[in-house]
mmCIF file of C-alpha atoms in Angstrom:
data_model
loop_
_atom_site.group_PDB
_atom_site.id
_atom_site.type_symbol
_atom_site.label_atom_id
_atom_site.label_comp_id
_atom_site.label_asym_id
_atom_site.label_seq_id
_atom_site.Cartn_x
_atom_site.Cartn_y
_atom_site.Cartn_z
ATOM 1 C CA UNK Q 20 6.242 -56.442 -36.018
ATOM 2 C CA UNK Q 21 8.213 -56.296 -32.448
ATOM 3 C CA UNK Q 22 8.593 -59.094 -29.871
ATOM 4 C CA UNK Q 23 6.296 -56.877 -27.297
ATOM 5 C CA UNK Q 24 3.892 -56.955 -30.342
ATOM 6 C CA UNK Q 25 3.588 -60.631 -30.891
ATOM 7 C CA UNK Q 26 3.806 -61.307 -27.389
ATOM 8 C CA UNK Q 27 0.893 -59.168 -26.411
ATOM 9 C CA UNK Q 28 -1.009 -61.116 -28.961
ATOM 10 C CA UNK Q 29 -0.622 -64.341 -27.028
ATOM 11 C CA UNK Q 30 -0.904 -62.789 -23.930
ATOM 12 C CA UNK Q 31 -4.619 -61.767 -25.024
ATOM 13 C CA UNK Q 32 -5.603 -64.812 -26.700
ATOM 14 C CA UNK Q 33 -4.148 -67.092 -23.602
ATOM 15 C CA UNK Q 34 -6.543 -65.261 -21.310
ATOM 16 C CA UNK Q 35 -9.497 -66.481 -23.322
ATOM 17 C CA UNK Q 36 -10.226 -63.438 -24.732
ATOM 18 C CA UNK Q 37 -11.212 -63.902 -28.551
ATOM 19 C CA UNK Q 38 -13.639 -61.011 -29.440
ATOM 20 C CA UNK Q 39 -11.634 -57.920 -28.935
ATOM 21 C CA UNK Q 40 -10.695 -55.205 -31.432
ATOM 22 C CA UNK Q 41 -7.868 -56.747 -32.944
ATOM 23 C CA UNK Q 42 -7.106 -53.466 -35.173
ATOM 24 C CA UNK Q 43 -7.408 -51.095 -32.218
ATOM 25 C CA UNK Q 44 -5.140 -53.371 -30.414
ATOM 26 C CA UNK Q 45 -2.492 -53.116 -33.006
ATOM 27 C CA UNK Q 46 -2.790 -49.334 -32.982
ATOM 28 C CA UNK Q 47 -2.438 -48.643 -29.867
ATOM 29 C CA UNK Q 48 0.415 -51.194 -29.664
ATOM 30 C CA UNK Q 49 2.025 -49.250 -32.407
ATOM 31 C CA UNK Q 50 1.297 -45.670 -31.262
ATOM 32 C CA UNK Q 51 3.433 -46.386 -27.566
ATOM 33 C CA UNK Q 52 6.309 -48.907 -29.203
ATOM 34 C CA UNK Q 53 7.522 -48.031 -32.373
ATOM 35 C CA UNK Q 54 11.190 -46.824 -32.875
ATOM 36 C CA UNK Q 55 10.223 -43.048 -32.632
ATOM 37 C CA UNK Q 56 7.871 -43.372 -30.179
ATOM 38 C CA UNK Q 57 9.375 -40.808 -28.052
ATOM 39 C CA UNK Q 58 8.357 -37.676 -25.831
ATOM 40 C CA UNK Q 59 11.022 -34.776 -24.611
ATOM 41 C CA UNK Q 60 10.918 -32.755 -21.852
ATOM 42 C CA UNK Q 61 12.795 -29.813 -21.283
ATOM 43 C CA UNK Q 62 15.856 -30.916 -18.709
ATOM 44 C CA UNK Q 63 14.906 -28.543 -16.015
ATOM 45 C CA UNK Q 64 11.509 -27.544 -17.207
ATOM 46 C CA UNK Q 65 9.222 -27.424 -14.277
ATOM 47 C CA UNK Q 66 6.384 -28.161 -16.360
ATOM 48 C CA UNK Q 67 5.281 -31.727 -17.983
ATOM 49 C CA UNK Q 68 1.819 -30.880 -19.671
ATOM 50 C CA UNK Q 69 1.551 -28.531 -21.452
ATOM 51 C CA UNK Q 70 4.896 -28.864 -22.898
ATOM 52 C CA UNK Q 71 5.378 -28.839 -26.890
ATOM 53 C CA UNK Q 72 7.670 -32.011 -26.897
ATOM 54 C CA UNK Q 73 5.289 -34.284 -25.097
ATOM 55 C CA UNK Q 74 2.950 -36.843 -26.664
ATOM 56 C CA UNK Q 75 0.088 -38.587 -25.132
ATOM 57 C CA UNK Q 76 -2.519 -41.061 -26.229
ATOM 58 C CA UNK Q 77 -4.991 -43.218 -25.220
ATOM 59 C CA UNK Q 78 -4.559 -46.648 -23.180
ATOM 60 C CA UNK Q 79 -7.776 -48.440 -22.959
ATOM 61 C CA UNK Q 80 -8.987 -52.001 -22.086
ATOM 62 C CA UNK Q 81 -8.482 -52.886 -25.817
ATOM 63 C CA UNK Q 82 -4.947 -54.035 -24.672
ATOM 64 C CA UNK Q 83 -6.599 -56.715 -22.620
ATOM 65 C CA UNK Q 84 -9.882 -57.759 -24.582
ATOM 66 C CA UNK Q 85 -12.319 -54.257 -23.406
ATOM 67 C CA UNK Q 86 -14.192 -52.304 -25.562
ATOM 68 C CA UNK Q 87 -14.066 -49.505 -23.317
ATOM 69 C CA UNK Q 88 -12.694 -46.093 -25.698
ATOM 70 C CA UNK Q 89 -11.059 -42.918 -25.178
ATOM 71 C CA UNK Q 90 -9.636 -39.912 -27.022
ATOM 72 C CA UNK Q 91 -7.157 -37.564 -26.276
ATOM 73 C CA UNK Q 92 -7.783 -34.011 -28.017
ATOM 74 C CA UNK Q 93 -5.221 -30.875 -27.323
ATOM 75 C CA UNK Q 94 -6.389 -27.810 -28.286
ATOM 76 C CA UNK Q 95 -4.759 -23.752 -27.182
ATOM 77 C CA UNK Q 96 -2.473 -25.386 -24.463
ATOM 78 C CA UNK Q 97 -5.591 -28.032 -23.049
ATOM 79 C CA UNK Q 98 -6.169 -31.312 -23.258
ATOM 80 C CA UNK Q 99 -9.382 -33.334 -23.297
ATOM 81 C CA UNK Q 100 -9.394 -36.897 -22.466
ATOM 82 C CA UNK Q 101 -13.162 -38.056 -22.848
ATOM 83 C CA UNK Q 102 -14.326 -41.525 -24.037
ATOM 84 C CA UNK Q 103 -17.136 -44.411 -22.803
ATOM 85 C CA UNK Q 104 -16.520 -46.497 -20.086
ATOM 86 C CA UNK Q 105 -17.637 -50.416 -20.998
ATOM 87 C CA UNK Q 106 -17.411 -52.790 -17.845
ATOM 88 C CA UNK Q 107 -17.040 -56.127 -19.543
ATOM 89 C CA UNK Q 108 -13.169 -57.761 -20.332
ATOM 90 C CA UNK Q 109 -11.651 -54.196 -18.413
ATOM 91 C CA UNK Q 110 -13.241 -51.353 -17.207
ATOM 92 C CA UNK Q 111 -10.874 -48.918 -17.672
ATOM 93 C CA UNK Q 112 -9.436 -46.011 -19.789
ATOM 94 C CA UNK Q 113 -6.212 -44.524 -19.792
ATOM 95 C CA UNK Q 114 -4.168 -41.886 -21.442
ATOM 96 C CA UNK Q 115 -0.402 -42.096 -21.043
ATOM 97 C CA UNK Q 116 2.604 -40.164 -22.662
ATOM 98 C CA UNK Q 117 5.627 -41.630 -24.747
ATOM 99 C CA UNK Q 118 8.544 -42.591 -23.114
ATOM 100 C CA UNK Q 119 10.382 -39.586 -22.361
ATOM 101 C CA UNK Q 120 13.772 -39.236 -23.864
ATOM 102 C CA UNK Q 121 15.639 -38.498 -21.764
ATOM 103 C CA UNK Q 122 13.815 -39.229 -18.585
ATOM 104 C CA UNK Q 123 12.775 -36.474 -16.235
ATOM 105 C CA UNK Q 124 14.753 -35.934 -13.256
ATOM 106 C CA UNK Q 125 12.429 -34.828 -10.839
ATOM 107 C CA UNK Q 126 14.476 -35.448 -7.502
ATOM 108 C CA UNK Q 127 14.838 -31.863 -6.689
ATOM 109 C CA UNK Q 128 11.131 -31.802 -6.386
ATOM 110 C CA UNK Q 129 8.229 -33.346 -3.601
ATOM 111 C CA UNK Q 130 5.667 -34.303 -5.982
ATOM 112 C CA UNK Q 131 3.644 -33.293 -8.947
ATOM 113 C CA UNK Q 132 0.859 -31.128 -9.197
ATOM 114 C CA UNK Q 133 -2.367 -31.464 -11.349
ATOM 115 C CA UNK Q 134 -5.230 -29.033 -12.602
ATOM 116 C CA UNK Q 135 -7.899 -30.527 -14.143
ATOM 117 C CA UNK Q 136 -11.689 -30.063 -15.004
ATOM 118 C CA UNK Q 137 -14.449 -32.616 -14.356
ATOM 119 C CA UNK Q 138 -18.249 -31.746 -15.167
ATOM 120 C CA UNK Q 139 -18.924 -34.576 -12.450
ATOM 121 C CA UNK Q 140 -17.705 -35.990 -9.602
ATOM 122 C CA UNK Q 141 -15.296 -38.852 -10.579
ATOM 123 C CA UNK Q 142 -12.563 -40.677 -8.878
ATOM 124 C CA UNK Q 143 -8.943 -40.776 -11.417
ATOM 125 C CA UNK Q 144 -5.331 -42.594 -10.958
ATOM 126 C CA UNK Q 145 -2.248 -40.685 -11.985
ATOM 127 C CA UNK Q 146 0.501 -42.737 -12.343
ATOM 128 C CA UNK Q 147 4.465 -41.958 -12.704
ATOM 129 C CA UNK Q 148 7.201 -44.629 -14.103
ATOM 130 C CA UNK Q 149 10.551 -44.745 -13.690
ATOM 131 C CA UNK Q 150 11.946 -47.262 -16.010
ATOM 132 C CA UNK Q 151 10.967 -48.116 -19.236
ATOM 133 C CA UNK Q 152 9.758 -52.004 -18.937
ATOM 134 C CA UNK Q 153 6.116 -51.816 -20.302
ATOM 135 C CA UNK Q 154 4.353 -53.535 -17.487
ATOM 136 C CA UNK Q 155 6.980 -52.429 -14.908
ATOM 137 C CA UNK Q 156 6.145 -50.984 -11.871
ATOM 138 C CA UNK Q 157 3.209 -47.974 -11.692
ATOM 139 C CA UNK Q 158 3.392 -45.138 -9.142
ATOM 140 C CA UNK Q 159 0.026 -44.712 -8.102
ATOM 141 C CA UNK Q 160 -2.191 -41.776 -5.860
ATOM 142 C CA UNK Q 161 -5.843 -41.943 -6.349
ATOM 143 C CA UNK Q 162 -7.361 -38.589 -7.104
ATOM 144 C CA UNK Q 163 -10.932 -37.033 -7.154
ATOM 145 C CA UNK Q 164 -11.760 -34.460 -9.647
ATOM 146 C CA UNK Q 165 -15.205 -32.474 -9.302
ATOM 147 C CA UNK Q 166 -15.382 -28.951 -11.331
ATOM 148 C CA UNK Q 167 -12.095 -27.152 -11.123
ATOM 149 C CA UNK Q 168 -9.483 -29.240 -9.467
ATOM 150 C CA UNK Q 169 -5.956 -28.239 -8.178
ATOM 151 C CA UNK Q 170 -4.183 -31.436 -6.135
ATOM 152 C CA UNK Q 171 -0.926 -31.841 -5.252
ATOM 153 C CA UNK Q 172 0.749 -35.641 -5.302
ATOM 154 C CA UNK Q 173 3.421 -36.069 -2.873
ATOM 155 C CA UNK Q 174 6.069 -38.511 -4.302
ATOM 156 C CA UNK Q 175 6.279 -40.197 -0.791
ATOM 157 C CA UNK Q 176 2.649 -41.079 -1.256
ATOM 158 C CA UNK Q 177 2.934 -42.705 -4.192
ATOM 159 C CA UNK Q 178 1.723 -46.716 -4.004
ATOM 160 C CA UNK Q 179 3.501 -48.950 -6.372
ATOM 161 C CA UNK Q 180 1.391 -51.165 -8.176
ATOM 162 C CA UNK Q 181 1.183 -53.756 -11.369
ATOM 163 C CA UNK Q 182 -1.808 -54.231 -13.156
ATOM 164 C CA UNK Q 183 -3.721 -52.356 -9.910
ATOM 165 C CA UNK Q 184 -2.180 -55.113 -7.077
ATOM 166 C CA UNK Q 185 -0.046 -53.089 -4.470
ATOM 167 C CA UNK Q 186 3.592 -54.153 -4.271
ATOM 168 C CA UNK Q 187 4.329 -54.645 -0.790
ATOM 169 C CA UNK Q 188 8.014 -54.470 -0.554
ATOM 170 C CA UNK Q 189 9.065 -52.961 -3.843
ATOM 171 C CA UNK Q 190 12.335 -50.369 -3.976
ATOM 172 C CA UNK Q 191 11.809 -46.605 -3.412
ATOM 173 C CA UNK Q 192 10.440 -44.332 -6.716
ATOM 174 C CA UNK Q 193 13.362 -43.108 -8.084
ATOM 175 C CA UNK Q 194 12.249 -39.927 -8.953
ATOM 176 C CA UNK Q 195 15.348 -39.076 -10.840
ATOM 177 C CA UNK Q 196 14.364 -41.035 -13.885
ATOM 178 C CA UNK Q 197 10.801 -40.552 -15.137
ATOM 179 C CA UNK Q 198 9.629 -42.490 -17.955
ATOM 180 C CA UNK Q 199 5.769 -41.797 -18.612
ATOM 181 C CA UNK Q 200 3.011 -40.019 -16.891
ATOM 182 C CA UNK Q 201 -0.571 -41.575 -17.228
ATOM 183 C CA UNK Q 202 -4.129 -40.911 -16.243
ATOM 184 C CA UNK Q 203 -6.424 -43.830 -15.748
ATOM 185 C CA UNK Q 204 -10.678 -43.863 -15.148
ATOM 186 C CA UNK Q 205 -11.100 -47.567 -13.702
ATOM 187 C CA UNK Q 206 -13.523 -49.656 -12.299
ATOM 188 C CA UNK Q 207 -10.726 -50.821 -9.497
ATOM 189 C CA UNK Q 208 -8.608 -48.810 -7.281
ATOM 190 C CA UNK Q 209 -6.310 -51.287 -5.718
ATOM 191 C CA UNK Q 210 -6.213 -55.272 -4.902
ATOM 192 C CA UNK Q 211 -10.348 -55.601 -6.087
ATOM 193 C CA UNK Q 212 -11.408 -52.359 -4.282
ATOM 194 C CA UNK Q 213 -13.900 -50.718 -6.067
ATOM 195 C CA UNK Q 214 -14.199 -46.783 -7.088
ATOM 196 C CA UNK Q 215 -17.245 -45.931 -6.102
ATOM 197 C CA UNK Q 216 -17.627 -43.232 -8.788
ATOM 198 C CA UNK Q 217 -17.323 -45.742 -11.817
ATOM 199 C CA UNK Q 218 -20.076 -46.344 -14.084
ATOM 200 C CA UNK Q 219 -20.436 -47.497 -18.093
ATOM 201 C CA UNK Q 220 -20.617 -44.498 -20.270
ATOM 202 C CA UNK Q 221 -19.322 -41.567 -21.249
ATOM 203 C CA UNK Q 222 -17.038 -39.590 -19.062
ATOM 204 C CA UNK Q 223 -14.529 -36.560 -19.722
ATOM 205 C CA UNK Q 224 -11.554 -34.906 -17.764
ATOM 206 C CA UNK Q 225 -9.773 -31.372 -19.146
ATOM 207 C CA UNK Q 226 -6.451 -31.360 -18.196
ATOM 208 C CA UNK Q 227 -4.931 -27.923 -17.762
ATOM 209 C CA UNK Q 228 -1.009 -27.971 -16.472
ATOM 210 C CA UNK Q 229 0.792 -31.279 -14.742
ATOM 211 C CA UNK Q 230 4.185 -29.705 -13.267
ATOM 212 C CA UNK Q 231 6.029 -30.281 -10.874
ATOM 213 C CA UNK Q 232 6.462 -28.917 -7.425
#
C-alpha cells in the first residue's frame, strides 16, 4: 500500500465523505500508481492514441466520494469511453493515460489534435500534464463534440488549472515533457462555471486518433 494510497484515504474521509465505493477507489488508485503503471510513446511518433504502448483508464468521482462511472473499451484501433454521469459528491468522469515513460516531447509541435464521435451534443475537457505530481498542474481547453468531430488545441490556449480553479500566474506548459493525456465529462468548466451540456446519465464519446500537430 503506497503513501499516495493511504493519503488519498484521509483525504476522502477528511472531506466528510463516508459512503463512497471504497473498492472502486482502491482500484482505480491501483490501476494509475503501481510500480508498472506505465505508458510509452514512440519518441518522435506523431501520434498519441491510437498507439500500441499507451494505456488509458477511467478517472471518475469515486476518487473524491461520486458514484458517477465510466469505462474505457478499445476495439480495431477505437476507443469508447461511455459511462453514467451521477451529480451528487462529483459530477464528473474522466479517462486518463499512464504516465508516459519517457515523457513526450512535443515542443516541435503547436498543439494537439482530436477526432472524436458524440451521438449528442456535449461539452468535454482535454487535459495535458507535464510533470508527474498527481494533482499537479492540468492543461486545460474546453471542447464540444456533436457527431463527427475534428478540433485542433493550440498549446498557447491551454488554461492551467487544479481541481478545475484557473491558475492565474502559473509557469508556461512545457510542452517538452508530457506526462498524461486525459478526457474529462464534468458538471464544471472552470472556477464554478457551469457546462451547460451536463446532465445525470449515461453519456458516450468514440475517440478515433489524438496526435499531434
Amino acid at each position: 500500500m503506497t503513501k499516495r494510497f493511504v493519503a488519498g484515504v484521509f483525504c476522502v474521509l477528511a472531506r466528510g465523505v463516508w459512503a463512497f465505493d471504497l473498492a472502486r477507489w482502491a482500484s482505480t488508485s491501483w490501476f494509475f500508481q503501481n510500480p508498472m503503471a506505465r505508458s510509452f510513446v514512440r519518441p518522435g511518433s506523431v501520434v498519441i492514441y491510437p498507439s500500441p504502448g499507451i494505456v488509458f483508464g477511467p478517472l471518475d468521482d469515486a476518487v473524491m466520494g461520486g458514484s458517477s462511472q465510466s469505462n474505457w473499451l478499445e476495439a480495431d484501433g477505437t476507443a469508447v469511453w461511455s459511462g453514467t454521469m451521477v451529480e451528487a459528491n462529483g459530477g464528473f468522469c474522466g479517462a486518463r493515460c499512464r504516465v508516459l515513460e519517457p515523457p513526450l516531447d512535443a515542443s516541435g509541435y503547436r498543439g494537439v489534435r482530436v477526432r472524436v464521435r458524440s451521438e449528442e451534443a456535449l461539452r468535454f475537457k482535454f487535459i495535458v500534464r507535464d510533470a508527474t505530481d498527481w494533482n499537479g498542474v492540468a492543461w486545460t481547453w474546453i471542447f464540444d463534440a456533436s457527431g463527427d468531430t475534428e478540433v485542433e488545441l493550440p498549446f498557447a490556449d491551454a488554461t492551467p488549472t487544479r481541481f478545475a480553479r484557473t491558475l492565474p500566474g502559473a509557469r508556461p506548459l512545457d510542452t517538452s515533457t508530457l506526462t498524461t493525456v486525459q478526457f474529462v465529462f464534468s458538471k464544471f468548466e472552470f472556477d464554478d462555471g457551469l457546462n451547460p451540456t451536463f446532465r445525470e446519465g449515461p453519456f458516450s464519446l468514440e475517440i478515433r486518433k489524438v496526435e499531434l500537430y
